[in-house]
Amino acid sequence: MFFVDTIELEGLGNRSYLAGGEQTAVAVDPPRDIDQVLAAAARRGVRITHVVETHIHNDYVTGGLELARITGAVYLVPAAARVSFPRTPVADGDTVDVDTDLTLTAAATPGHTPHHTAYVLGEAGRPVAAFTGGSLLIGTVGRPDLVEPRLTEELARAQHASAHRLADALPDDTAVLPTHGFGSFCSSAQADGDATTIGKEKAANTALTVDVDTFVAELLTGLEDVPAYYAHMGPANAVGPAPVDLTAPAVADPEEIAARLAAGEWIVDLRNRIAFAEGHVAGSFNFEADGKLATYLAWMIPWGRPVTLLAESAGQLAAAQRELVRVGIDRPAAAATGGPATWLRDGESAASFPRATFAELAAEDTVGVVVLDVRRDSERAEGWIAGSVHIPIHEVRRRLGEVPDGTVWVHCAGGTRAGIAASLLDAAGRQVVAVDDDFDAAAEAGLTVITGPVVDERGNGGSIA
């Protein structure tokens, strides 16, 4: 009998896997905090003999090199991937023994990257699972535009061919186990469901149900902005990431917090957006620990800028550190736990701003009110509040000067991104109200929500800005 354990990276929307038999196992696309993989192997009572990468990742820092070093496992990396560390290159058709009657066979599946490789787990010669990385996902495929703009269409066509190769070669009941697609921006769309098989994908995945030209046109049209930190992940993985240090950072007292703020460093408050709005250190930014912290902080912070973390507890701080090392933010400059009362100097008062619902916005006098929509372009295209300004969350900080004068009522789809944007505006000295509400409530509240082609108030294409 074989097993496959899934290791969820919820904040990044990815998955890693540990698969094996009674004695030995293989780790697939392991995260940088490899203690999770080691713990899974210990629970199973197996030894990790192989560590494999489906590709050189663009959205997180791998733990593969370190995991292989610690366990003595063979480190398999696609042969065409350009890396500067020792590894065992793997090519299409290569097979390794994982355990008794359990094999892993490499299948070239270019598309997400030129060198992308899937791995088919076979039991007694029969395929039982396919680790598809960023090729065939649940209902979609990995995006093809992360390598080189000039290669995007070519890679999109390769994605179509790779999906068909897997579908044609594997039995319908073969489990499809992707790395991306559960919130990751490496996916060209988000997964519809939690589990799938080759047979289900044949019926539902557009890569397998439409012709290549239609597939490519639709795929390229639907691509969103690429998180800025992706530019740093691939090079870090190609060089070979260093081991992580998850020990607690140096403790910052109120004087040091103030000094770091004055020096232009980032002070990031990890508490929930309700607590932050009620009281926080003036000038700090709110990235909720449970709100895709790694994705949005790494996307928006100037790369390499020192960051001090403020957390309500040691546990929250430790979890945040773990999230951040996965995207290359290795060591906070400092940290503090507790709340504003312990983070402010004597005589200082906490800053705050109001939260509201769409119903309260609808009841507000519109004079001097600016409605700022920080959702993605694709979200706004499905409907937006008439007269609102649109700046996607990842662009807010560098485009603050484009936000018109007045009190800014900022909203997203549910409240998390609005909380981030409200903290940025508050730190810049703007009067802000964070709309903490589901966007579906906007129309119900009586606000005019426009659907159809996105135009500005002059009738020109593009967002209102």
GROMACS .gro file of C-alpha atoms in nm:
model
  465
    1MET     CA    1   0.000   0.000   0.000
    2PHE     CA    2   0.110   0.356  -0.066
    3PHE     CA    3   0.027   0.687   0.097
    4VAL     CA    4   0.022   1.049  -0.012
    5ASP     CA    5   0.021   1.320   0.255
    6THR     CA    6  -0.062   1.677   0.156
    7ILE     CA    7   0.120   1.967   0.317
    8GLU     CA    8  -0.091   2.281   0.280
    9LEU     CA    9   0.067   2.624   0.236
   10GLU     CA   10  -0.262   2.809   0.281
   11GLY     CA   11  -0.124   3.162   0.282
   12LEU     CA   12   0.044   3.112  -0.055
   13GLY     CA   13  -0.225   2.886  -0.196
   14ASN     CA   14   0.013   2.598  -0.265
   15ARG     CA   15   0.059   2.234  -0.172
   16SER     CA   16   0.358   2.007  -0.120
   17TYR     CA   17   0.342   1.630  -0.090
   18LEU     CA   18   0.504   1.337   0.085
   19ALA     CA   19   0.440   1.003  -0.086
   20GLY     CA   20   0.573   0.659  -0.008
   21GLY     CA   21   0.525   0.309   0.122
   22GLU     CA   22   0.608   0.122   0.439
   23GLN     CA   23   0.971   0.228   0.469
   24THR     CA   24   1.067   0.510   0.233
   25ALA     CA   25   0.915   0.817   0.070
   26VAL     CA   26   0.962   1.104  -0.174
   27ALA     CA   27   0.897   1.473  -0.101
   28VAL     CA   28   0.751   1.677  -0.388
   29ASP     CA   29   0.798   2.056  -0.415
   30PRO     CA   30   0.877   2.100  -0.044
   31PRO     CA   31   0.832   2.438   0.128
   32ARG     CA   32   1.127   2.623   0.275
   33ASP     CA   33   1.023   2.543   0.632
   34ILE     CA   34   1.108   2.176   0.591
   35ASP     CA   35   1.026   2.080   0.950
   36GLN     CA   36   0.671   2.018   0.829
   37VAL     CA   37   0.792   1.756   0.582
   38LEU     CA   38   1.021   1.596   0.839
   39ALA     CA   39   0.733   1.577   1.086
   40ALA     CA   40   0.509   1.412   0.825
   41ALA     CA   41   0.780   1.153   0.755
   42ALA     CA   42   0.825   1.090   1.128
   43ARG     CA   43   0.450   1.033   1.172
   44ARG     CA   44   0.462   0.777   0.893
   45GLY     CA   45   0.781   0.619   1.019
   46VAL     CA   46   0.948   0.648   0.678
   47ARG     CA   47   1.282   0.771   0.550
   48ILE     CA   48   1.288   1.033   0.276
   49THR     CA   49   1.506   0.893  -0.002
   50HIS     CA   50   1.417   1.136  -0.279
   51VAL     CA   51   1.327   1.504  -0.301
   52VAL     CA   52   1.188   1.625  -0.633
   53GLU     CA   53   1.109   1.962  -0.788
   54THR     CA   54   0.857   1.995  -1.067
   55HIS     CA   55   1.016   2.326  -1.165
   56ILE     CA   56   1.215   2.623  -1.039
   57HIS     CA   57   0.940   2.802  -0.849
   58ASN     CA   58   0.850   3.166  -0.905
   59ASP     CA   59   0.613   3.210  -0.613
   60TYR     CA   60   0.799   3.070  -0.313
   61VAL     CA   61   1.145   2.972  -0.195
   62THR     CA   62   1.196   2.598  -0.202
   63GLY     CA   63   1.317   2.384   0.086
   64GLY     CA   64   1.429   2.108  -0.148
   65LEU     CA   65   1.802   2.165  -0.131
   66GLU     CA   66   1.809   2.181   0.249
   67LEU     CA   67   1.572   1.885   0.288
   68ALA     CA   68   1.793   1.673   0.064
   69ARG     CA   69   2.103   1.780   0.259
   70ILE     CA   70   1.955   1.695   0.597
   71THR     CA   71   1.803   1.362   0.496
   72GLY     CA   72   2.072   1.250   0.254
   73ALA     CA   73   1.803   1.211  -0.012
   74VAL     CA   74   1.868   1.224  -0.385
   75TYR     CA   75   1.766   1.569  -0.509
   76LEU     CA   76   1.594   1.547  -0.847
   77VAL     CA   77   1.563   1.871  -1.047
   78PRO     CA   78   1.463   1.895  -1.415
   79ALA     CA   79   1.777   1.866  -1.626
   80ALA     CA   80   1.701   2.179  -1.830
   81ALA     CA   81   1.664   2.398  -1.522
   82ARG     CA   82   1.963   2.626  -1.481
   83VAL     CA   83   2.083   2.596  -1.122
   84SER     CA   84   2.416   2.650  -0.950
   85PHE     CA   85   2.405   2.375  -0.687
   86PRO     CA   86   2.469   1.999  -0.700
   87ARG     CA   87   2.160   1.796  -0.791
   88THR     CA   88   2.061   1.490  -0.988
   89PRO     CA   89   1.921   1.606  -1.324
   90VAL     CA   90   1.602   1.430  -1.426
   91ALA     CA   91   1.478   1.392  -1.783
   92ASP     CA   92   1.159   1.273  -1.946
   93GLY     CA   93   1.100   0.904  -1.881
   94ASP     CA   94   1.346   0.870  -1.593
   95THR     CA   95   1.219   0.637  -1.321
   96VAL     CA   96   1.325   0.592  -0.958
   97ASP     CA   97   1.217   0.338  -0.700
   98VAL     CA   98   1.040   0.495  -0.403
   99ASP     CA   99   0.951   0.179  -0.208
  100THR     CA  100   0.858  -0.181  -0.280
  101ASP     CA  101   0.645  -0.187  -0.598
  102LEU     CA  102   0.632   0.194  -0.587
  103THR     CA  103   0.799   0.401  -0.859
  104LEU     CA  104   0.815   0.762  -0.970
  105THR     CA  105   0.843   0.844  -1.339
  106ALA     CA  106   0.931   1.186  -1.479
  107ALA     CA  107   0.715   1.332  -1.756
  108ALA     CA  108   0.824   1.646  -1.940
  109THR     CA  109   0.535   1.892  -1.919
  110PRO     CA  110   0.661   2.232  -2.040
  111GLY     CA  111   0.429   2.529  -2.018
  112HIS     CA  112   0.444   2.682  -1.672
  113THR     CA  113   0.819   2.691  -1.731
  114PRO     CA  114   1.015   2.551  -2.027
  115HIS     CA  115   1.168   2.279  -1.807
  116HIS     CA  116   0.856   2.184  -1.611
  117THR     CA  117   0.838   1.816  -1.519
  118ALA     CA  118   0.550   1.618  -1.369
  119TYR     CA  119   0.602   1.295  -1.177
  120VAL     CA  120   0.376   0.992  -1.204
  121LEU     CA  121   0.353   0.766  -0.900
  122GLY     CA  122   0.307   0.404  -0.999
  123GLU     CA  123   0.210   0.108  -0.782
  124ALA     CA  124   0.299  -0.234  -0.924
  125GLY     CA  125   0.332  -0.072  -1.265
  126ARG     CA  126  -0.003   0.108  -1.263
  127PRO     CA  127  -0.025   0.489  -1.239
  128VAL     CA  128  -0.208   0.596  -0.924
  129ALA     CA  129  -0.121   0.964  -0.888
  130ALA     CA  130   0.039   1.243  -1.087
  131PHE     CA  131   0.227   1.526  -0.916
  132THR     CA  132   0.156   1.792  -1.175
  133GLY     CA  133   0.316   2.098  -1.013
  134GLY     CA  134   0.221   2.396  -1.228
  135SER     CA  135   0.105   2.207  -1.537
  136LEU     CA  136  -0.239   2.043  -1.505
  137LEU     CA  137  -0.427   2.201  -1.212
  138ILE     CA  138  -0.784   2.162  -1.091
  139GLY     CA  139  -0.992   2.307  -1.372
  140THR     CA  140  -0.709   2.515  -1.510
  141VAL     CA  141  -0.331   2.527  -1.568
  142GLY     CA  142  -0.036   2.717  -1.430
  143ARG     CA  143   0.020   3.057  -1.585
  144PRO     CA  144   0.274   3.069  -1.871
  145ASP     CA  145   0.386   3.431  -1.837
  146LEU     CA  146   0.631   3.412  -1.547
  147VAL     CA  147   0.950   3.330  -1.736
  148GLU     CA  148   0.993   3.570  -2.028
  149PRO     CA  149   0.727   3.781  -2.205
  150ARG     CA  150   0.848   3.671  -2.547
  151LEU     CA  151   0.788   3.307  -2.452
  152THR     CA  152   0.439   3.349  -2.309
  153GLU     CA  153   0.234   3.241  -2.611
  154GLU     CA  154   0.474   2.957  -2.688
  155LEU     CA  155   0.449   2.833  -2.329
  156ALA     CA  156   0.070   2.867  -2.332
  157ARG     CA  157   0.060   2.635  -2.633
  158ALA     CA  158   0.297   2.401  -2.455
  159GLN     CA  159   0.062   2.397  -2.153
  160HIS     CA  160  -0.218   2.275  -2.378
  161ALA     CA  161   0.002   2.000  -2.522
  162SER     CA  162   0.132   1.896  -2.178
  163ALA     CA  163  -0.220   1.870  -2.037
  164HIS     CA  164  -0.318   1.646  -2.329
  165ARG     CA  165  -0.007   1.437  -2.286
  166LEU     CA  166  -0.098   1.360  -1.926
  167ALA     CA  167  -0.466   1.302  -2.006
  168ASP     CA  168  -0.386   1.066  -2.291
  169ALA     CA  169  -0.123   0.866  -2.101
  170LEU     CA  170  -0.290   0.818  -1.762
  171PRO     CA  171  -0.598   0.623  -1.652
  172ASP     CA  172  -0.907   0.829  -1.570
  173ASP     CA  173  -0.891   0.738  -1.201
  174THR     CA  174  -0.535   0.871  -1.160
  175ALA     CA  175  -0.529   1.137  -0.887
  176VAL     CA  176  -0.408   1.477  -1.006
  177LEU     CA  177  -0.201   1.645  -0.733
  178PRO     CA  178  -0.091   1.996  -0.833
  179THR     CA  179   0.133   2.233  -0.640
  180HIS     CA  180  -0.052   2.549  -0.745
  181GLY     CA  181  -0.414   2.654  -0.778
  182PHE     CA  182  -0.549   2.700  -0.426
  183GLY     CA  183  -0.506   3.077  -0.412
  184SER     CA  184  -0.162   3.097  -0.570
  185PHE     CA  185  -0.102   3.368  -0.829
  186CYS     CA  186   0.100   3.106  -1.019
  187SER     CA  187  -0.233   2.961  -1.130
  188SER     CA  188  -0.402   3.110  -1.435
  189ALA     CA  189  -0.733   3.073  -1.246
  190GLN     CA  190  -0.834   2.945  -0.905
  191ALA     CA  191  -0.911   2.582  -0.839
  192ASP     CA  192  -1.275   2.478  -0.840
  193GLY     CA  193  -1.273   2.213  -0.571
  194ASP     CA  194  -1.020   2.041  -0.353
  195ALA     CA  195  -0.944   1.713  -0.533
  196THR     CA  196  -0.955   1.580  -0.886
  197THR     CA  197  -0.861   1.301  -1.123
  198ILE     CA  198  -0.757   1.273  -1.486
  199GLY     CA  199  -1.112   1.174  -1.577
  200LYS     CA  200  -1.265   1.475  -1.405
  201GLU     CA  201  -1.016   1.707  -1.575
  202LYS     CA  202  -1.098   1.561  -1.916
  203ALA     CA  203  -1.457   1.670  -1.861
  204ALA     CA  204  -1.399   2.010  -1.702
  205ASN     CA  205  -1.052   2.155  -1.770
  206THR     CA  206  -1.050   2.400  -2.060
  207ALA     CA  207  -0.702   2.282  -2.154
  208LEU     CA  208  -0.866   1.948  -2.237
  209THR     CA  209  -1.204   2.060  -2.369
  210VAL     CA  210  -1.123   2.335  -2.623
  211ASP     CA  211  -0.887   2.362  -2.918
  212VAL     CA  212  -0.542   2.508  -2.867
  213ASP     CA  213  -0.610   2.846  -3.032
  214THR     CA  214  -0.922   2.908  -2.823
  215PHE     CA  215  -0.742   2.789  -2.511
  216VAL     CA  216  -0.445   3.019  -2.566
  217ALA     CA  217  -0.660   3.322  -2.645
  218GLU     CA  218  -0.874   3.275  -2.333
  219LEU     CA  219  -0.574   3.198  -2.113
  220LEU     CA  220  -0.377   3.505  -2.214
  221THR     CA  221  -0.679   3.732  -2.186
  222GLY     CA  222  -0.744   3.624  -1.827
  223LEU     CA  223  -0.396   3.671  -1.682
  224GLU     CA  224  -0.371   3.906  -1.383
  225ASP     CA  225  -0.076   4.114  -1.260
  226VAL     CA  226   0.225   3.920  -1.137
  227PRO     CA  227   0.320   3.976  -0.772
  228ALA     CA  228   0.636   4.189  -0.762
  229TYR     CA  229   0.826   3.951  -0.536
  230TYR     CA  230   0.812   3.676  -0.799
  231ALA     CA  231   1.109   3.847  -0.964
  232HIS     CA  232   1.320   3.743  -0.664
  233MET     CA  233   1.197   3.385  -0.612
  234GLY     CA  234   1.328   3.220  -0.927
  235PRO     CA  235   1.683   3.355  -0.887
  236ALA     CA  236   1.687   3.254  -0.517
  237ASN     CA  237   1.581   2.902  -0.606
  238ALA     CA  238   1.833   2.874  -0.889
  239VAL     CA  239   2.121   2.976  -0.662
  240GLY     CA  240   2.013   2.745  -0.380
  241PRO     CA  241   1.832   2.889  -0.076
  242ALA     CA  242   2.005   2.910   0.259
  243PRO     CA  243   1.866   2.727   0.563
  244VAL     CA  244   1.599   2.918   0.753
  245ASP     CA  245   1.627   3.073   1.096
  246LEU     CA  246   1.293   3.077   1.276
  247THR     CA  247   1.425   3.186   1.615
  248ALA     CA  248   1.251   3.485   1.772
  249PRO     CA  249   1.370   3.827   1.649
  250ALA     CA  250   1.520   4.092   1.875
  251VAL     CA  251   1.259   4.266   2.088
  252ALA     CA  252   1.185   4.628   1.997
  253ASP     CA  253   1.081   4.869   2.272
  254PRO     CA  254   0.874   5.183   2.201
  255GLU     CA  255   1.183   5.396   2.141
  256GLU     CA  256   1.319   5.154   1.884
  257ILE     CA  257   0.982   5.123   1.710
  258ALA     CA  258   0.968   5.503   1.679
  259ALA     CA  259   1.327   5.518   1.556
  260ARG     CA  260   1.268   5.255   1.291
  261LEU     CA  261   0.958   5.438   1.171
  262ALA     CA  262   1.156   5.760   1.150
  263ALA     CA  263   1.422   5.583   0.946
  264GLY     CA  264   1.164   5.481   0.685
  265GLU     CA  265   1.152   5.114   0.781
  266TRP     CA  266   0.827   4.922   0.767
  267ILE     CA  267   0.643   4.858   1.091
  268VAL     CA  268   0.387   4.586   1.022
  269ASP     CA  269   0.102   4.518   1.262
  270LEU     CA  270  -0.016   4.158   1.231
  271ARG     CA  271  -0.334   4.191   1.436
  272ASN     CA  272  -0.677   4.163   1.281
  273ARG     CA  273  -0.809   4.466   1.098
  274ILE     CA  274  -1.073   4.539   1.364
  275ALA     CA  275  -0.814   4.571   1.639
  276PHE     CA  276  -0.586   4.776   1.415
  277ALA     CA  277  -0.860   5.024   1.323
  278GLU     CA  278  -0.944   5.072   1.690
  279GLY     CA  279  -0.586   5.162   1.783
  280HIS     CA  280  -0.238   5.130   1.636
  281VAL     CA  281   0.103   5.289   1.615
  282ALA     CA  282   0.074   5.588   1.382
  283GLY     CA  283   0.261   5.515   1.059
  284SER     CA  284   0.240   5.137   1.090
  285PHE     CA  285   0.080   4.917   0.825
  286ASN     CA  286  -0.177   4.645   0.885
  287PHE     CA  287  -0.120   4.308   0.718
  288GLU     CA  288  -0.334   4.057   0.902
  289ALA     CA  289  -0.151   3.739   1.000
  290ASP     CA  290  -0.444   3.536   0.866
  291GLY     CA  291  -0.498   3.739   0.550
  292LYS     CA  292  -0.247   3.619   0.287
  293LEU     CA  293   0.029   3.792   0.480
  294ALA     CA  294   0.320   3.660   0.275
  295THR     CA  295   0.162   3.733  -0.062
  296TYR     CA  296   0.056   4.092   0.003
  297LEU     CA  297   0.344   4.204   0.222
  298ALA     CA  298   0.608   4.060  -0.011
  299TRP     CA  299   0.424   4.210  -0.309
  300MET     CA  300   0.406   4.561  -0.165
  301ILE     CA  301   0.717   4.616   0.048
  302PRO     CA  302   1.022   4.763  -0.129
  303TRP     CA  303   1.239   4.452  -0.163
  304GLY     CA  304   1.502   4.436   0.107
  305ARG     CA  305   1.344   4.707   0.325
  306PRO     CA  306   1.383   4.618   0.698
  307VAL     CA  307   1.054   4.514   0.858
  308THR     CA  308   0.956   4.512   1.225
  309LEU     CA  309   0.662   4.290   1.318
  310LEU     CA  310   0.406   4.381   1.583
  311ALA     CA  311   0.198   4.084   1.700
  312GLU     CA  312  -0.062   4.021   1.965
  313SER     CA  313   0.117   3.704   2.080
  314ALA     CA  314   0.437   3.506   2.043
  315GLY     CA  315   0.242   3.241   1.854
  316GLN     CA  316   0.115   3.490   1.600
  317LEU     CA  317   0.467   3.625   1.553
  318ALA     CA  318   0.614   3.277   1.503
  319ALA     CA  319   0.347   3.187   1.246
  320ALA     CA  320   0.415   3.509   1.057
  321GLN     CA  321   0.788   3.442   1.049
  322ARG     CA  322   0.719   3.099   0.903
  323GLU     CA  323   0.498   3.252   0.633
  324LEU     CA  324   0.752   3.516   0.542
  325VAL     CA  325   1.058   3.292   0.506
  326ARG     CA  326   0.864   3.108   0.235
  327VAL     CA  327   0.888   3.421   0.020
  328GLY     CA  328   1.240   3.522   0.110
  329ILE     CA  329   1.173   3.770   0.391
  330ASP     CA  330   1.409   3.583   0.619
  331ARG     CA  331   1.462   3.779   0.936
  332PRO     CA  332   1.252   4.061   1.082
  333ALA     CA  333   1.471   4.350   1.192
  334ALA     CA  334   1.288   4.339   1.526
  335ALA     CA  335   0.953   4.249   1.677
  336ALA     CA  336   0.722   4.321   1.969
  337THR     CA  337   0.416   4.152   2.110
  338GLY     CA  338   0.118   4.282   2.303
  339GLY     CA  339  -0.069   4.589   2.179
  340PRO     CA  340  -0.042   4.964   2.127
  341ALA     CA  341  -0.021   5.029   2.500
  342THR     CA  342   0.316   4.851   2.506
  343TRP     CA  343   0.437   4.978   2.167
  344LEU     CA  344   0.391   5.353   2.220
  345ARG     CA  345   0.624   5.590   2.402
  346ASP     CA  346   0.505   5.777   2.709
  347GLY     CA  347   0.271   6.057   2.608
  348GLU     CA  348   0.192   5.910   2.266
  349SER     CA  349  -0.164   5.818   2.170
  350ALA     CA  350  -0.276   5.539   1.944
  351ALA     CA  351  -0.399   5.631   1.598
  352SER     CA  352  -0.733   5.500   1.475
  353PHE     CA  353  -0.986   5.520   1.194
  354PRO     CA  354  -1.351   5.414   1.156
  355ARG     CA  355  -1.487   5.101   0.993
  356ALA     CA  356  -1.820   5.092   0.814
  357THR     CA  357  -2.058   4.891   0.599
  358PHE     CA  358  -2.185   4.961   0.249
  359ALA     CA  359  -2.519   5.059   0.404
  360GLU     CA  360  -2.341   5.330   0.601
  361LEU     CA  361  -2.164   5.444   0.285
  362ALA     CA  362  -2.500   5.464   0.106
  363ALA     CA  363  -2.635   5.685   0.386
  364GLU     CA  364  -2.334   5.918   0.377
  365ASP     CA  365  -2.347   6.265   0.225
  366THR     CA  366  -2.142   6.225  -0.094
  367VAL     CA  367  -1.986   6.572  -0.069
  368GLY     CA  368  -1.616   6.530   0.004
  369VAL     CA  369  -1.636   6.149  -0.012
  370VAL     CA  370  -1.400   5.942  -0.228
  371VAL     CA  371  -1.483   5.575  -0.283
  372LEU     CA  372  -1.167   5.376  -0.349
  373ASP     CA  373  -1.196   5.023  -0.492
  374VAL     CA  374  -0.880   4.814  -0.436
  375ARG     CA  375  -0.996   4.490  -0.597
  376ARG     CA  376  -0.827   4.326  -0.895
  377ASP     CA  377  -0.918   4.431  -1.250
  378SER     CA  378  -1.111   4.107  -1.308
  379GLU     CA  379  -1.319   4.162  -0.995
  380ARG     CA  380  -1.403   4.520  -1.089
  381ALA     CA  381  -1.504   4.413  -1.439
  382GLU     CA  382  -1.789   4.215  -1.285
  383GLY     CA  383  -1.934   4.526  -1.120
  384TRP     CA  384  -1.825   4.848  -0.954
  385ILE     CA  385  -1.974   5.138  -0.759
  386ALA     CA  386  -2.057   5.431  -0.983
  387GLY     CA  387  -1.805   5.712  -0.948
  388SER     CA  388  -1.553   5.506  -0.756
  389VAL     CA  389  -1.179   5.530  -0.805
  390HIS     CA  390  -1.001   5.207  -0.889
  391ILE     CA  391  -0.645   5.129  -0.776
  392PRO     CA  392  -0.563   4.760  -0.718
  393ILE     CA  393  -0.428   4.695  -0.369
  394HIS     CA  394  -0.073   4.624  -0.483
  395GLU     CA  395  -0.055   4.965  -0.654
  396VAL     CA  396  -0.207   5.177  -0.377
  397ARG     CA  397   0.112   5.283  -0.201
  398ARG     CA  398   0.292   5.410  -0.509
  399ARG     CA  399  -0.025   5.576  -0.643
  400LEU     CA  400  -0.139   5.754  -0.328
  401GLY     CA  401  -0.107   6.085  -0.508
  402GLU     CA  402  -0.381   5.980  -0.749
  403VAL     CA  403  -0.643   5.945  -0.475
  404PRO     CA  404  -0.860   6.259  -0.488
  405ASP     CA  405  -0.893   6.491  -0.190
  406GLY     CA  406  -1.161   6.407   0.064
  407THR     CA  407  -1.244   6.133   0.309
  408VAL     CA  408  -1.154   5.802   0.148
  409TRP     CA  409  -1.399   5.514   0.192
  410VAL     CA  410  -1.192   5.217   0.079
  411HIS     CA  411  -1.340   4.878  -0.007
  412CYS     CA  412  -1.245   4.543  -0.159
  413ALA     CA  413  -1.451   4.225  -0.190
  414GLY     CA  414  -1.467   4.135   0.177
  415GLY     CA  415  -1.257   4.363   0.397
  416THR     CA  416  -0.903   4.226   0.421
  417ARG     CA  417  -0.748   4.426   0.138
  418ALA     CA  418  -0.950   4.732   0.236
  419GLY     CA  419  -0.787   4.705   0.579
  420ILE     CA  420  -0.440   4.703   0.422
  421ALA     CA  421  -0.521   5.000   0.199
  422ALA     CA  422  -0.681   5.192   0.487
  423SER     CA  423  -0.363   5.150   0.691
  424LEU     CA  424  -0.151   5.282   0.403
  425LEU     CA  425  -0.378   5.583   0.360
  426ASP     CA  426  -0.390   5.645   0.734
  427ALA     CA  427  -0.009   5.633   0.754
  428ALA     CA  428   0.004   5.890   0.472
  429GLY     CA  429  -0.214   6.126   0.674
  430ARG     CA  430  -0.540   6.078   0.482
  431GLN     CA  431  -0.884   6.067   0.645
  432VAL     CA  432  -1.002   5.713   0.580
  433VAL     CA  433  -1.294   5.482   0.647
  434ALA     CA  434  -1.241   5.108   0.599
  435VAL     CA  435  -1.547   4.945   0.446
  436ASP     CA  436  -1.549   4.605   0.614
  437ASP     CA  437  -1.829   4.438   0.422
  438ASP     CA  438  -1.904   4.191   0.144
  439PHE     CA  439  -1.922   4.364  -0.193
  440ASP     CA  440  -2.251   4.189  -0.268
  441ALA     CA  441  -2.403   4.416  -0.001
  442ALA     CA  442  -2.327   4.730  -0.202
  443ALA     CA  443  -2.623   4.698  -0.437
  444GLU     CA  444  -2.846   4.574  -0.157
  445ALA     CA  445  -2.761   4.894   0.033
  446GLY     CA  446  -2.886   5.108  -0.253
  447LEU     CA  447  -2.551   5.202  -0.406
  448THR     CA  448  -2.542   5.216  -0.785
  449VAL     CA  449  -2.337   4.917  -0.902
  450ILE     CA  450  -2.249   4.920  -1.271
  451THR     CA  451  -2.185   4.604  -1.469
  452GLY     CA  452  -2.058   4.564  -1.822
  453PRO     CA  453  -1.747   4.701  -1.998
  454VAL     CA  454  -1.531   4.902  -1.761
  455VAL     CA  455  -1.534   5.268  -1.866
  456ASP     CA  456  -1.453   5.591  -1.695
  457GLU     CA  457  -1.698   5.878  -1.658
  458ARG     CA  458  -1.590   6.021  -1.994
  459GLY     CA  459  -1.679   5.698  -2.171
  460ASN     CA  460  -1.320   5.591  -2.234
  461GLY     CA  461  -1.194   5.242  -2.174
  462GLY     CA  462  -1.016   5.170  -1.849
  463SER     CA  463  -1.078   5.207  -1.480
  464ILE     CA  464  -1.208   5.521  -1.317
  465ALA     CA  465  -0.899   5.689  -1.182
   0.00000   0.00000   0.00000
